mmCIF file of C-alpha atoms in Angstrom:
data_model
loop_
_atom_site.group_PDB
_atom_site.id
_atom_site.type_symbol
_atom_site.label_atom_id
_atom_site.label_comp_id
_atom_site.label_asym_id
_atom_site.label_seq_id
_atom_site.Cartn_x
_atom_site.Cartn_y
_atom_site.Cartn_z
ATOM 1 C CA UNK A 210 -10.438 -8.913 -25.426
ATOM 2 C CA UNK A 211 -12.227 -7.199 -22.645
ATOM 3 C CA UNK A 212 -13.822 -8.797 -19.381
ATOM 4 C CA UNK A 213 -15.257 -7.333 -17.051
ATOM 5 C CA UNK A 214 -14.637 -8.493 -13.124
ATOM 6 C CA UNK A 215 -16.679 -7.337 -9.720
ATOM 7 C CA UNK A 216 -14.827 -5.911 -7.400
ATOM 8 C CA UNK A 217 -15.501 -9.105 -5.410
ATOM 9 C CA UNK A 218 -13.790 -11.342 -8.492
ATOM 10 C CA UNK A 219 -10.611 -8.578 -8.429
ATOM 11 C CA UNK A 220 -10.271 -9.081 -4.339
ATOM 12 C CA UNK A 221 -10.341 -12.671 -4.718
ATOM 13 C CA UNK A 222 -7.948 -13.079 -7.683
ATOM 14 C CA UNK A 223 -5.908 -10.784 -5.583
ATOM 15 C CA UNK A 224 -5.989 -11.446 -1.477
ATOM 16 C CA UNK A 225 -2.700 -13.288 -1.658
ATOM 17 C CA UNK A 226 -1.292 -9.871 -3.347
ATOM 18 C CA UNK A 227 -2.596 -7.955 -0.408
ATOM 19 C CA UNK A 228 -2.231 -10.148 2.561
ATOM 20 C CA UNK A 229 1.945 -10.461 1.408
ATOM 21 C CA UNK A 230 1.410 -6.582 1.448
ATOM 22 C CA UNK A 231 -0.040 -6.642 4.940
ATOM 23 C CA UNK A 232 2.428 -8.751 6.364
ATOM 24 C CA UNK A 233 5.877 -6.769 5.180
ATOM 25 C CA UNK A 234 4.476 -3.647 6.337
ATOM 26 C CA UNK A 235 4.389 -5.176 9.516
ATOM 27 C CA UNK A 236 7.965 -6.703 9.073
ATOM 28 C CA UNK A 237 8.892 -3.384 8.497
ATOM 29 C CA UNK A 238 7.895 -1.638 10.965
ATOM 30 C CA UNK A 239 8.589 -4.629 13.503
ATOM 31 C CA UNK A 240 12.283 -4.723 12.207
ATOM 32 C CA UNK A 241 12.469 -0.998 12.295
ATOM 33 C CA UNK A 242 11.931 -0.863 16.145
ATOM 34 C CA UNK A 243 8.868 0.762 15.834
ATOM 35 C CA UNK A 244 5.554 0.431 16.796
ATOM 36 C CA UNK A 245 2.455 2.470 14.283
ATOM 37 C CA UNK A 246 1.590 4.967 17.671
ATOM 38 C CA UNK A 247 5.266 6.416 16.502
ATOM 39 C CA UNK A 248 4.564 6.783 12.774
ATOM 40 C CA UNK A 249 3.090 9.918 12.148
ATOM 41 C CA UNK A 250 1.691 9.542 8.675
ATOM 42 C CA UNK A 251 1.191 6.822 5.924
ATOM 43 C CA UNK A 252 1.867 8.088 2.505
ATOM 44 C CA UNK A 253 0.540 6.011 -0.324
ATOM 45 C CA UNK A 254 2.591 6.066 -3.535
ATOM 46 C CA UNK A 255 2.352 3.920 -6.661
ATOM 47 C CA UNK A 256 0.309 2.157 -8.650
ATOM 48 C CA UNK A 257 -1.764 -0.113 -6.337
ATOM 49 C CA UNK A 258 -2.848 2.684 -3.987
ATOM 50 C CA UNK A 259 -5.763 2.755 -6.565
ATOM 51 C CA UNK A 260 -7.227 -0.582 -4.655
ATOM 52 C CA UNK A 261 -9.423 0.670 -2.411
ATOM 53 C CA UNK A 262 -8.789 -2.585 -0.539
ATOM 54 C CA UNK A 263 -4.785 -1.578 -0.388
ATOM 55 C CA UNK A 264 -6.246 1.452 1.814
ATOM 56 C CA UNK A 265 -8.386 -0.429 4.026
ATOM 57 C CA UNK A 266 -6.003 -2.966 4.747
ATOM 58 C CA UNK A 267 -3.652 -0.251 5.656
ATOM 59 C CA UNK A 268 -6.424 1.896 7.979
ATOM 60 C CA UNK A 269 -7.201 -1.396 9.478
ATOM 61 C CA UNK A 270 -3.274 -2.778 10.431
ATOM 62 C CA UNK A 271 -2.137 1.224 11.037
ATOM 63 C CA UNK A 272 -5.375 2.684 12.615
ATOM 64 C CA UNK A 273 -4.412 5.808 10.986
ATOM 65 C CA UNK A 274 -6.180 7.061 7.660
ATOM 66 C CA UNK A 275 -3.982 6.981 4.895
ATOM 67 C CA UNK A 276 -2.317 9.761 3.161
ATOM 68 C CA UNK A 277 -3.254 10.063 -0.489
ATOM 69 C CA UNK A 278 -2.341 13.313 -1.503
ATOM 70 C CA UNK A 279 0.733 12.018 -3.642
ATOM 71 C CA UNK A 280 0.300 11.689 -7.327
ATOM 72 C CA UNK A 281 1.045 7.664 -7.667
ATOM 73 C CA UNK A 282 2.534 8.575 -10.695
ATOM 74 C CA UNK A 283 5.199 10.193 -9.944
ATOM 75 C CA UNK A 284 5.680 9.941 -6.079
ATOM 76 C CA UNK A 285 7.793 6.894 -6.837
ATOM 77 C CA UNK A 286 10.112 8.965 -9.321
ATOM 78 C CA UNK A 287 9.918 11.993 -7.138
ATOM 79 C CA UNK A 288 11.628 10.017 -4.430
ATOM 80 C CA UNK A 289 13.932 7.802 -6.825
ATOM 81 C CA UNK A 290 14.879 11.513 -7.901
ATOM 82 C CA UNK A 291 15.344 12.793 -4.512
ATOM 83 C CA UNK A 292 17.446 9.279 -3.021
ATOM 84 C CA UNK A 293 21.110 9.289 -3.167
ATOM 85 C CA UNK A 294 22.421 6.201 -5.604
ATOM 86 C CA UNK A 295 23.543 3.259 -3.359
ATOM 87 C CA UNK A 296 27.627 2.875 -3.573
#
């Protein structure tokens, strides 16, 4: 079966997605110490960077444009690949 949704219908069905999104990047950074005038770049990675509302949510909270050069593919492996396992 195939239906077809607006991109109005998609940000509905998911604003609860995106506002829990919104509010542990700020828990995040808040519990880091840090406030976004110290973070020099916002790197997107993975699957949902592909919502263009993910993005604007992020421009909006950060005030910095966000960093899509990473493949969302395989950012998420590249850096699994790169991270020492956890003992």
């Amino acid at each position: 079966m195939k239906i077809e949704v607006t991109r109005q219908v998609f940000h509905d069905l998911t604003r609860d997605l995106l506002e829990r999104t919104e509010t542990t990047t700020s828990l995040v950074i808040k519990e880091a110490g840090l406030d976004w005038p110290q973070i020099g770049r916002v790197l997107l990675v993975g699957g949902s960077i592909r919502m263009p509302m993910v993005s604007e949510m992020l421009r909006r909270v950060t005030g910095k444009e966000p960093d899509r050069t990473a493949s969302p593919d395989e950012a998420v492996a590249q850096a699994r690949h790169c991270t020492p396992p956890h003992s």
